[in-house]
PDB file of C-alpha atoms in Angstrom:
ATOM      1  CA  MET A   1     127.731 101.867 132.146  1.00 39.00           C
ATOM      2  CA  VAL A   2     124.761 103.874 133.371  1.00 36.00           C
ATOM      3  CA  VAL A   3     121.510 103.607 131.430  1.00 36.00           C
ATOM      4  CA  LEU A   4     119.061 106.465 131.821  1.00 39.00           C
ATOM      5  CA  ILE A   5     115.383 105.627 131.383  1.00 38.00           C
ATOM      6  CA  ASN A   6     112.770 108.271 130.803  1.00 40.00           C
ATOM      7  CA  ILE A   7     109.830 107.492 133.101  1.00 37.00           C
ATOM      8  CA  ASN A   8     107.433 109.056 130.577  1.00 40.00           C
ATOM      9  CA  ASP A   9     108.524 106.501 127.983  1.00 40.00           C
ATOM     10  CA  LEU A  10     107.642 103.695 130.393  1.00 37.00           C
ATOM     11  CA  TYR A  11     104.182 105.112 131.009  1.00 37.00           C
ATOM     12  CA  GLU A  12     103.490 105.074 127.283  1.00 39.00           C
ATOM     13  CA  LEU A  13     103.749 101.271 127.354  1.00 39.00           C
ATOM     14  CA  ILE A  14     100.798 100.983 129.746  1.00 38.00           C
ATOM     15  CA  PRO A  15      97.240 102.133 128.910  1.00 40.00           C
ATOM     16  CA  THR A  16      96.074 105.009 131.079  1.00 38.00           C
ATOM     17  CA  ASP A  17      92.437 105.349 130.042  1.00 38.00           C
ATOM     18  CA  ALA A  18      89.496 104.835 132.372  1.00 38.00           C
ATOM     19  CA  ASN A  19      88.948 101.248 131.242  1.00 38.00           C
ATOM     20  CA  SER A  20      92.396 100.046 132.325  1.00 39.00           C
ATOM     21  CA  ASP A  21      92.114  97.104 134.694  1.00 41.00           C
ATOM     22  CA  LEU A  22      94.978  98.104 136.991  1.00 43.00           C
ATOM     23  CA  PHE A  23      96.191 101.511 138.087  1.00 44.00           C
ATOM     24  CA  PRO A  24      99.065 102.182 135.643  1.00 47.00           C
ATOM     25  CA  GLY A  25     101.327 103.827 138.223  1.00 53.00           C
ATOM     26  CA  LEU A  26     101.142 100.933 140.682  1.00 55.00           C
ATOM     27  CA  PRO A  27     104.087  98.949 139.210  1.00 59.00           C
ATOM     28  CA  PHE A  28     106.340 101.993 139.414  1.00 57.00           C
ATOM     29  CA  VAL A  29     105.328 102.699 143.009  1.00 59.00           C
ATOM     30  CA  ALA A  30     106.093  99.085 143.940  1.00 64.00           C
ATOM     31  CA  ILE A  31     109.476  99.216 142.203  1.00 68.00           C
ATOM     32  CA  ALA A  32     110.357 102.462 143.984  1.00 64.00           C
ATOM     33  CA  VAL A  33     109.389 101.103 147.417  1.00 63.00           C
ATOM     34  CA  VAL A  34     111.305  97.831 146.982  1.00 66.00           C
ATOM     35  CA  THR A  35     114.379  99.570 145.571  1.00 69.00           C
ATOM     36  CA  THR A  36     114.415 102.109 148.413  1.00 66.00           C
ATOM     37  CA  TRP A  37     114.039  99.398 151.054  1.00 65.00           C
ATOM     38  CA  ILE A  38     116.900  97.343 149.595  1.00 66.00           C
ATOM     39  CA  TYR A  39     119.165 100.372 149.351  1.00 64.00           C
ATOM     40  CA  VAL A  40     118.474 101.588 152.898  1.00 60.00           C
ATOM     41  CA  SER A  41     118.838  98.104 154.408  1.00 59.00           C
ATOM     42  CA  THR A  42     122.262  97.629 152.804  1.00 62.00           C
ATOM     43  CA  GLN A  43     123.620 101.144 153.427  1.00 61.00           C
ATOM     44  CA  TRP A  44     122.572 102.049 156.958  1.00 56.00           C
ATOM     45  CA  LYS A  45     125.747 100.654 158.562  1.00 58.00           C
ATOM     46  CA  LYS A  46     127.946 102.709 156.229  1.00 62.00           C
ATOM     47  CA  TRP A  47     125.962 105.854 157.036  1.00 58.00           C
ATOM     48  CA  ALA A  48     126.366 105.196 160.765  1.00 56.00           C
ATOM     49  CA  LEU A  49     130.126 104.668 160.468  1.00 55.00           C
ATOM     50  CA  LYS A  50     130.597 107.913 158.552  1.00 60.00           C
ATOM     51  CA  ALA A  51     128.882 109.822 161.354  1.00 57.00           C
ATOM     52  CA  VAL A  52     131.427 108.853 164.080  1.00 53.00           C
ATOM     53  CA  LYS A  53     135.095 109.463 164.681  1.00 52.00           C
ATOM     54  CA  THR A  54     137.719 106.849 163.848  1.00 55.00           C
ATOM     55  CA  ALA A  55     138.450 106.259 167.529  1.00 51.00           C
ATOM     56  CA  ASP A  56     134.866 105.149 168.103  1.00 57.00           C
ATOM     57  CA  TYR A  57     134.822 102.804 165.076  1.00 57.00           C
ATOM     58  CA  ASN A  58     135.438  99.509 166.912  1.00 61.00           C
ATOM     59  CA  ASP A  59     133.026 100.396 169.698  1.00 63.00           C
ATOM     60  CA  LEU A  60     130.300 101.254 167.202  1.00 56.00           C
ATOM     61  CA  ILE A  61     130.789  97.985 165.306  1.00 58.00           C
ATOM     62  CA  ARG A  62     130.543  96.050 168.565  1.00 63.00           C
ATOM     63  CA  ARG A  63     127.362  97.851 169.623  1.00 61.00           C
ATOM     64  CA  ILE A  64     125.754  97.394 166.208  1.00 57.00           C
ATOM     65  CA  ASN A  65     126.534  93.672 166.205  1.00 61.00           C
ATOM     66  CA  ASP A  66     125.346  93.290 169.794  1.00 59.00           C
ATOM     67  CA  LYS A  67     122.113  95.077 168.916  1.00 54.00           C
ATOM     68  CA  GLU A  68     121.562  92.827 165.937  1.00 51.00           C
ATOM     69  CA  ASN A  69     122.300  89.686 167.927  1.00 52.00           C
ATOM     70  CA  SER A  70     120.294  90.638 170.999  1.00 51.00           C
ATOM     71  CA  PHE A  71     117.258  92.284 169.430  1.00 51.00           C
ATOM     72  CA  ILE A  72     116.890  91.598 165.721  1.00 52.00           C
ATOM     73  CA  LEU A  73     118.281  88.098 165.243  1.00 52.00           C
ATOM     74  CA  LYS A  74     117.143  86.807 168.604  1.00 53.00           C
ATOM     75  CA  GLY A  75     113.689  88.292 168.213  1.00 53.00           C
ATOM     76  CA  TRP A  76     113.328  86.899 164.703  1.00 50.00           C
ATOM     77  CA  ASN A  77     114.368  83.411 165.829  1.00 54.00           C
ATOM     78  CA  GLU A  78     111.869  83.479 168.690  1.00 56.00           C
ATOM     79  CA  LEU A  79     109.085  84.663 166.405  1.00 53.00           C
ATOM     80  CA  SER A  80     109.989  82.046 163.831  1.00 55.00           C
ATOM     81  CA  SER A  81     109.912  79.259 166.420  1.00 57.00           C
ATOM     82  CA  LYS A  82     106.556  80.330 167.836  1.00 54.00           C
ATOM     83  CA  SER A  83     104.975  80.644 164.419  1.00 56.00           C
ATOM     84  CA  LYS A  84     105.977  77.209 163.124  1.00 59.00           C
ATOM     85  CA  GLY A  85     102.793  75.643 164.415  1.00 61.00           C
ATOM     86  CA  TYR A  86     100.630  78.373 162.885  1.00 62.00           C
ATOM     87  CA  ARG A  87     102.404  78.033 159.556  1.00 63.00           C
ATOM     88  CA  ILE A  88     101.848  74.282 159.525  1.00 67.00           C
ATOM     89  CA  ILE A  89      98.155  74.711 160.383  1.00 72.00           C
ATOM     90  CA  GLY A  90      97.767  77.378 157.713  1.00 67.00           C
ATOM     91  CA  LEU A  91      99.460  75.179 155.141  1.00 67.00           C
ATOM     92  CA  LEU A  92      97.175  72.259 155.994  1.00 70.00           C
ATOM     93  CA  ILE A  93      94.048  74.432 155.719  1.00 77.00           C
ATOM     94  CA  PHE A  94      95.168  75.871 152.387  1.00 66.00           C
ATOM     95  CA  SER A  95      96.105  72.438 151.032  1.00 68.00           C
ATOM     96  CA  GLY A  96      92.794  70.960 152.164  1.00 69.00           C
ATOM     97  CA  ALA A  97      90.760  73.740 150.566  1.00 68.00           C
ATOM     98  CA  PHE A  98      92.723  73.487 147.329  1.00 63.00           C
ATOM     99  CA  TYR A  99      92.325  69.700 147.257  1.00 63.00           C
ATOM    100  CA  ALA A 100      88.564  69.943 147.874  1.00 66.00           C
ATOM    101  CA  PHE A 101      88.155  72.529 145.109  1.00 62.00           C
ATOM    102  CA  ASP A 102      90.257  70.477 142.699  1.00 63.00           C
ATOM    103  CA  TYR A 103      88.363  67.302 143.618  1.00 64.00           C
ATOM    104  CA  MET A 104      84.978  68.901 142.892  1.00 68.00           C
ATOM    105  CA  ASN A 105      86.194  70.249 139.556  1.00 69.00           C
ATOM    106  CA  ALA A 106      87.659  66.883 138.601  1.00 71.00           C
ATOM    107  CA  LYS A 107      84.446  65.098 139.607  1.00 73.00           C
ATOM    108  CA  THR A 108      82.322  67.509 137.551  1.00 76.00           C
ATOM    109  CA  HIS A 109      84.638  67.183 134.558  1.00 78.00           C
ATOM    110  CA  GLN A 110      84.592  63.393 134.813  1.00 80.00           C
ATOM    111  CA  GLN A 111      80.796  63.235 135.072  1.00 81.00           C
ATOM    112  CA  LEU A 112      80.300  65.559 132.091  1.00 83.00           C
ATOM    113  CA  ASN A 113      82.711  63.491 130.014  1.00 85.00           C
ATOM    114  CA  ALA A 114      80.983  60.255 130.981  1.00 84.00           C
ATOM    115  CA  GLU A 115      77.352  61.253 130.428  1.00 88.00           C
ATOM    116  CA  GLY A 116      77.477  64.729 128.929  1.00 87.00           C
ATOM    117  CA  LYS A 117      74.999  65.821 126.268  1.00 92.00           C
ATOM    118  CA  TYR A 118      74.669  69.052 124.320  1.00 92.00           C
ATOM    119  CA  THR A 119      71.748  71.393 123.868  1.00 93.00           C
ATOM    120  CA  GLU A 120      71.275  75.121 123.327  1.00 94.00           C
ATOM    121  CA  ALA A 121      71.018  77.649 126.150  1.00 94.00           C
ATOM    122  CA  THR A 122      69.556  81.131 125.741  1.00 94.00           C
ATOM    123  CA  VAL A 123      70.600  84.162 127.780  1.00 92.00           C
ATOM    124  CA  LEU A 124      67.569  85.507 129.643  1.00 93.00           C
ATOM    125  CA  SER A 125      69.297  88.455 131.277  1.00 90.00           C
ATOM    126  CA  ILE A 126      72.589  89.829 132.535  1.00 85.00           C
ATOM    127  CA  THR A 127      72.775  90.756 136.222  1.00 84.00           C
ATOM    128  CA  GLN A 128      75.469  92.172 138.443  1.00 79.00           C
ATOM    129  CA  LYS A 129      76.214  91.049 141.971  1.00 76.00           C
ATOM    130  CA  ALA A 130      78.674  92.476 144.474  1.00 72.00           C
ATOM    131  CA  LYS A 131      80.325  90.451 147.210  1.00 68.00           C
ATOM    132  CA  ASN A 132      83.411  91.313 149.245  1.00 65.00           C
ATOM    133  CA  LYS A 133      84.009  94.399 147.068  1.00 66.00           C
ATOM    134  CA  LYS A 134      84.110  92.229 143.922  1.00 68.00           C
ATOM    135  CA  LYS A 135      81.746  92.627 140.995  1.00 71.00           C
ATOM    136  CA  TYR A 136      80.317  89.433 139.561  1.00 74.00           C
ATOM    137  CA  ILE A 137      78.585  89.532 136.188  1.00 78.00           C
ATOM    138  CA  ILE A 138      76.030  86.739 135.939  1.00 83.00           C
ATOM    139  CA  ALA A 139      74.396  85.361 132.792  1.00 85.00           C
ATOM    140  CA  ASN A 140      70.955  83.993 133.619  1.00 90.00           C
ATOM    141  CA  ILE A 141      70.208  81.231 131.111  1.00 92.00           C
ATOM    142  CA  THR A 142      67.497  78.759 130.209  1.00 94.00           C
ATOM    143  CA  PHE A 143      67.684  75.461 128.330  1.00 94.00           C
ATOM    144  CA  ASN A 144      65.420  72.517 127.623  1.00 94.00           C
ATOM    145  CA  VAL A 145      66.074  68.836 128.212  1.00 93.00           C
ATOM    146  CA  GLY A 146      63.203  66.929 126.683  1.00 90.00           C
ATOM    147  CA  ASP A 147      59.992  68.539 127.890  1.00 91.00           C
ATOM    148  CA  THR A 148      61.616  70.071 130.967  1.00 93.00           C
ATOM    149  CA  ALA A 149      62.926  73.644 131.049  1.00 94.00           C
ATOM    150  CA  TYR A 150      65.851  74.492 133.315  1.00 93.00           C
ATOM    151  CA  GLU A 151      67.176  77.841 134.452  1.00 93.00           C
ATOM    152  CA  ASP A 152      70.693  78.403 135.731  1.00 91.00           C
ATOM    153  CA  GLU A 153      73.251  81.159 136.091  1.00 87.00           C
ATOM    154  CA  HIS A 154      76.896  81.358 135.049  1.00 83.00           C
ATOM    155  CA  VAL A 155      79.575  83.818 136.101  1.00 78.00           C
ATOM    156  CA  LEU A 156      80.892  85.668 133.047  1.00 74.00           C
ATOM    157  CA  SER A 157      83.475  87.902 134.708  1.00 65.00           C
ATOM    158  CA  THR A 158      84.670  89.067 138.106  1.00 55.00           C
ATOM    159  CA  GLY A 159      85.549  92.459 136.662  1.00 52.00           C
ATOM    160  CA  PHE A 160      89.304  92.224 137.331  1.00 50.00           C
ATOM    161  CA  PHE A 161      91.068  91.490 134.044  1.00 46.00           C
ATOM    162  CA  ASN A 162      88.357  91.677 131.379  1.00 46.00           C
ATOM    163  CA  ARG A 163      85.643  94.216 130.804  1.00 48.00           C
ATOM    164  CA  ILE A 164      82.489  93.162 132.571  1.00 45.00           C
ATOM    165  CA  GLU A 165      79.699  91.497 130.613  1.00 48.00           C
ATOM    166  CA  GLU A 166      82.183  90.281 128.018  1.00 58.00           C
ATOM    167  CA  THR A 167      83.170  86.808 126.952  1.00 60.00           C
ATOM    168  CA  ASN A 168      85.575  86.137 124.103  1.00 67.00           C
ATOM    169  CA  GLY A 169      85.821  89.864 123.562  1.00 70.00           C
ATOM    170  CA  PHE A 170      82.163  90.420 122.625  1.00 80.00           C
ATOM    171  CA  LEU A 171      79.450  92.030 124.690  1.00 78.00           C
ATOM    172  CA  ILE A 172      76.880  89.475 125.849  1.00 82.00           C
ATOM    173  CA  GLN A 173      73.272  90.421 125.202  1.00 86.00           C
ATOM    174  CA  LYS A 174      69.866  89.126 126.164  1.00 90.00           C
ATOM    175  CA  GLY A 175      68.733  86.607 123.565  1.00 92.00           C
ATOM    176  CA  ASP A 176      72.207  85.321 122.686  1.00 92.00           C
ATOM    177  CA  ALA A 177      72.430  81.539 122.574  1.00 93.00           C
ATOM    178  CA  TYR A 178      75.314  79.140 123.175  1.00 91.00           C
ATOM    179  CA  GLN A 179      75.808  75.413 123.413  1.00 91.00           C
ATOM    180  CA  ILE A 180      75.636  73.968 126.891  1.00 91.00           C
ATOM    181  CA  LEU A 181      77.061  70.629 128.031  1.00 91.00           C
ATOM    182  CA  TYR A 182      74.986  68.990 130.765  1.00 92.00           C
ATOM    183  CA  ALA A 183      75.009  65.713 132.688  1.00 90.00           C
ATOM    184  CA  ALA A 184      72.146  63.447 131.637  1.00 90.00           C
ATOM    185  CA  SER A 185      71.471  62.388 135.235  1.00 90.00           C
ATOM    186  CA  ASP A 186      71.563  65.964 136.549  1.00 89.00           C
ATOM    187  CA  PRO A 187      71.091  68.758 133.961  1.00 91.00           C
ATOM    188  CA  MET A 188      71.868  71.393 136.594  1.00 89.00           C
ATOM    189  CA  LEU A 189      75.425  70.072 136.461  1.00 87.00           C
ATOM    190  CA  ASN A 190      76.455  71.841 133.277  1.00 89.00           C
ATOM    191  CA  ARG A 191      79.042  73.943 131.487  1.00 87.00           C
ATOM    192  CA  LEU A 192      78.168  76.880 129.227  1.00 86.00           C
ATOM    193  CA  MET A 193      80.260  76.684 126.039  1.00 85.00           C
ATOM    194  CA  MET A 194      80.980  80.341 125.325  1.00 81.00           C
ATOM    195  CA  ASP A 195      83.181  79.428 122.350  1.00 79.00           C
ATOM    196  CA  SER A 196      80.192  77.797 120.629  1.00 84.00           C
ATOM    197  CA  PRO A 197      77.526  80.442 119.935  1.00 87.00           C
ATOM    198  CA  SER A 198      74.429  79.724 117.886  1.00 90.00           C
ATOM    199  CA  ALA A 199      74.230  80.669 114.202  1.00 89.00           C
ATOM    200  CA  GLU A 200      72.023  83.669 115.050  1.00 92.00           C
ATOM    201  CA  THR A 201      74.496  84.878 117.671  1.00 90.00           C
ATOM    202  CA  VAL A 202      77.410  84.448 115.265  1.00 89.00           C
ATOM    203  CA  SER A 203      75.498  86.456 112.657  1.00 91.00           C
ATOM    204  CA  ARG A 204      74.991  89.282 115.156  1.00 91.00           C
ATOM    205  CA  LEU A 205      78.651  89.246 116.177  1.00 90.00           C
ATOM    206  CA  MET A 206      79.769  89.264 112.537  1.00 91.00           C
ATOM    207  CA  GLU A 207      77.624  92.346 111.955  1.00 93.00           C
ATOM    208  CA  VAL A 208      79.092  93.982 115.071  1.00 91.00           C
ATOM    209  CA  THR A 209      82.610  93.266 113.801  1.00 92.00           C
ATOM    210  CA  GLN A 210      81.820  94.612 110.336  1.00 93.00           C
ATOM    211  CA  ASN A 211      80.440  97.840 111.820  1.00 93.00           C
ATOM    212  CA  LYS A 212      83.565  98.164 113.968  1.00 92.00           C
ATOM    213  CA  LEU A 213      85.833  97.916 110.905  1.00 92.00           C
ATOM    214  CA  VAL A 214      83.768 100.519 109.051  1.00 93.00           C
ATOM    215  CA  LYS A 215      83.914 102.804 112.086  1.00 92.00           C
ATOM    216  CA  ASP A 216      87.708 102.449 112.046  1.00 89.00           C
ATOM    217  CA  GLY A 217      87.735 103.791 108.483  1.00 89.00           C
ATOM    218  CA  GLN A 218      87.661 100.624 106.386  1.00 89.00           C
ATOM    219  CA  ASP A 219      85.472 100.296 103.279  1.00 90.00           C
ATOM    220  CA  SER A 220      82.131  98.608 104.011  1.00 90.00           C
ATOM    221  CA  ILE A 221      82.364  96.102 101.134  1.00 91.00           C
ATOM    222  CA  LEU A 222      85.922  95.152 102.100  1.00 92.00           C
ATOM    223  CA  SER A 223      84.884  94.863 105.753  1.00 91.00           C
ATOM    224  CA  LYS A 224      82.005  92.514 104.959  1.00 92.00           C
ATOM    225  CA  CYS A 225      84.260  90.336 102.793  1.00 93.00           C
ATOM    226  CA  MET A 226      86.983  90.161 105.449  1.00 92.00           C
ATOM    227  CA  VAL A 227      84.563  89.263 108.238  1.00 93.00           C
ATOM    228  CA  GLN A 228      82.899  86.483 106.234  1.00 93.00           C
ATOM    229  CA  ALA A 229      86.194  85.067 104.944  1.00 93.00           C
ATOM    230  CA  THR A 230      87.814  85.256 108.385  1.00 92.00           C
ATOM    231  CA  TYR A 231      84.923  83.377 109.972  1.00 91.00           C
ATOM    232  CA  GLN A 232      85.025  80.687 107.277  1.00 91.00           C
ATOM    233  CA  THR A 233      88.791  80.266 107.761  1.00 92.00           C
ATOM    234  CA  PHE A 234      89.383  80.841 111.475  1.00 91.00           C
ATOM    235  CA  GLY A 235      85.903  80.454 112.948  1.00 87.00           C
ATOM    236  CA  PHE A 236      84.365  82.445 115.782  1.00 84.00           C
ATOM    237  CA  LYS A 237      87.733  83.205 117.394  1.00 86.00           C
ATOM    238  CA  GLY A 238      88.956  84.659 114.107  1.00 90.00           C
ATOM    239  CA  ILE A 239      86.307  87.377 113.969  1.00 90.00           C
ATOM    240  CA  ALA A 240      86.933  88.097 117.655  1.00 89.00           C
ATOM    241  CA  GLN A 241      90.593  88.780 116.810  1.00 91.00           C
ATOM    242  CA  LEU A 242      89.469  90.919 113.885  1.00 92.00           C
ATOM    243  CA  TYR A 243      87.186  92.918 116.159  1.00 91.00           C
ATOM    244  CA  HIS A 244      89.991  93.463 118.678  1.00 91.00           C
ATOM    245  CA  ARG A 245      92.803  94.203 116.244  1.00 90.00           C
ATOM    246  CA  ASN A 246      93.477  97.534 118.012  1.00 90.00           C
ATOM    247  CA  THR A 247      92.778  96.371 121.572  1.00 87.00           C
ATOM    248  CA  SER A 248      95.576  96.462 124.135  1.00 87.00           C
ATOM    249  CA  TYR A 249      96.774  93.230 125.733  1.00 85.00           C
ATOM    250  CA  TRP A 250      96.083  94.793 129.135  1.00 83.00           C
ATOM    251  CA  LYS A 251      92.373  95.057 128.332  1.00 79.00           C
ATOM    252  CA  ASN A 252      91.926  91.565 126.889  1.00 79.00           C
ATOM    253  CA  GLU A 253      94.653  88.966 127.175  1.00 80.00           C
ATOM    254  CA  ASN A 254      93.017  86.546 124.738  1.00 82.00           C
ATOM    255  CA  TYR A 255      91.887  88.879 121.957  1.00 86.00           C
ATOM    256  CA  ASN A 256      94.149  91.850 121.272  1.00 88.00           C
ATOM    257  CA  SER A 257      96.448  93.548 118.771  1.00 90.00           C
ATOM    258  CA  ILE A 258      99.272  91.065 119.433  1.00 92.00           C
ATOM    259  CA  LYS A 259      97.110  88.002 118.797  1.00 92.00           C
ATOM    260  CA  TYR A 260      95.637  89.712 115.735  1.00 92.00           C
ATOM    261  CA  ARG A 261      99.115  90.374 114.331  1.00 93.00           C
ATOM    262  CA  LEU A 262     100.017  86.710 114.794  1.00 93.00           C
ATOM    263  CA  MET A 263      96.870  85.728 112.892  1.00 93.00           C
ATOM    264  CA  THR A 264      97.714  88.084 110.015  1.00 91.00           C
ATOM    265  CA  GLU A 265     101.109  86.405 109.614  1.00 92.00           C
ATOM    266  CA  LYS A 266      99.460  83.111 108.698  1.00 92.00           C
ATOM    267  CA  PRO A 267      99.287  82.219 104.973  1.00 92.00           C
ATOM    268  CA  GLU A 268      95.515  81.743 105.241  1.00 93.00           C
ATOM    269  CA  PHE A 269      95.024  85.386 106.215  1.00 92.00           C
ATOM    270  CA  THR A 270      97.153  86.553 103.292  1.00 91.00           C
ATOM    271  CA  THR A 271      94.795  84.607 101.040  1.00 91.00           C
ATOM    272  CA  ILE A 272      91.829  86.422 102.619  1.00 91.00           C
ATOM    273  CA  ILE A 273      93.372  89.845 101.941  1.00 89.00           C
ATOM    274  CA  GLU A 274      94.146  88.950  98.332  1.00 89.00           C
ATOM    275  CA  ALA A 275      90.636  87.576  97.742  1.00 89.00           C
ATOM    276  CA  CYS A 276      88.854  90.586  99.278  1.00 90.00           C
ATOM    277  CA  ASN A 277      90.980  93.129  97.433  1.00 83.00           C
TER     278      ASN A 277
END
């Protein structure tokens, strides 16, 4: 059975606007290249045989096999043997780098668990840095430990999979505040808790969500009720899902229309709808 697929239907499944993270045609180009390579590599002998007379069949087979054995297979085996040492060295370097990175993360995590304390950090500014053709969005923060003020910076996004300057689906602004976990012996060893914004920041984000619902055509009173009830029931992540109820998965893998639909299927959300209506 032959199944015909309309390529235009496939493109409709992938966002094509300017904010898409990956070029939408790239998967199709890759599929076409791989499929063509597989087909050509498996059919070239048959094409060659069709181009010669029957009397030359055995001679052609012999020459093809000799060519494969003398040039392709032999050359590949020689290359494989010579590259064994390089592959081993490369594997050792990669393993060592991965182990060192994992060790530092584990050490930081262990130290924060052992002597970690919480305080509030305020965003001073948002800056952008470029390195090796990558865009890094940096949140410059300040926090106090006792009478001492500390300043640090945290990477919010590398600009690959999420929109820059966003965390948890909301645009970060100067003046926003979040909890920060720091080591008592070294406050510069810390972790910014982006899932734990301050009450003032939550209030701003609730207002942003309410305005988004009104902009989408929902009644203002109903929008305010839904935002407040959703936050009381599902917390900060709940209003983020509410804000991104029409967002594609390709733009935000954590907060999108799919995750929102899953939230609406919960009995608690049904209660919210009934109460607000």
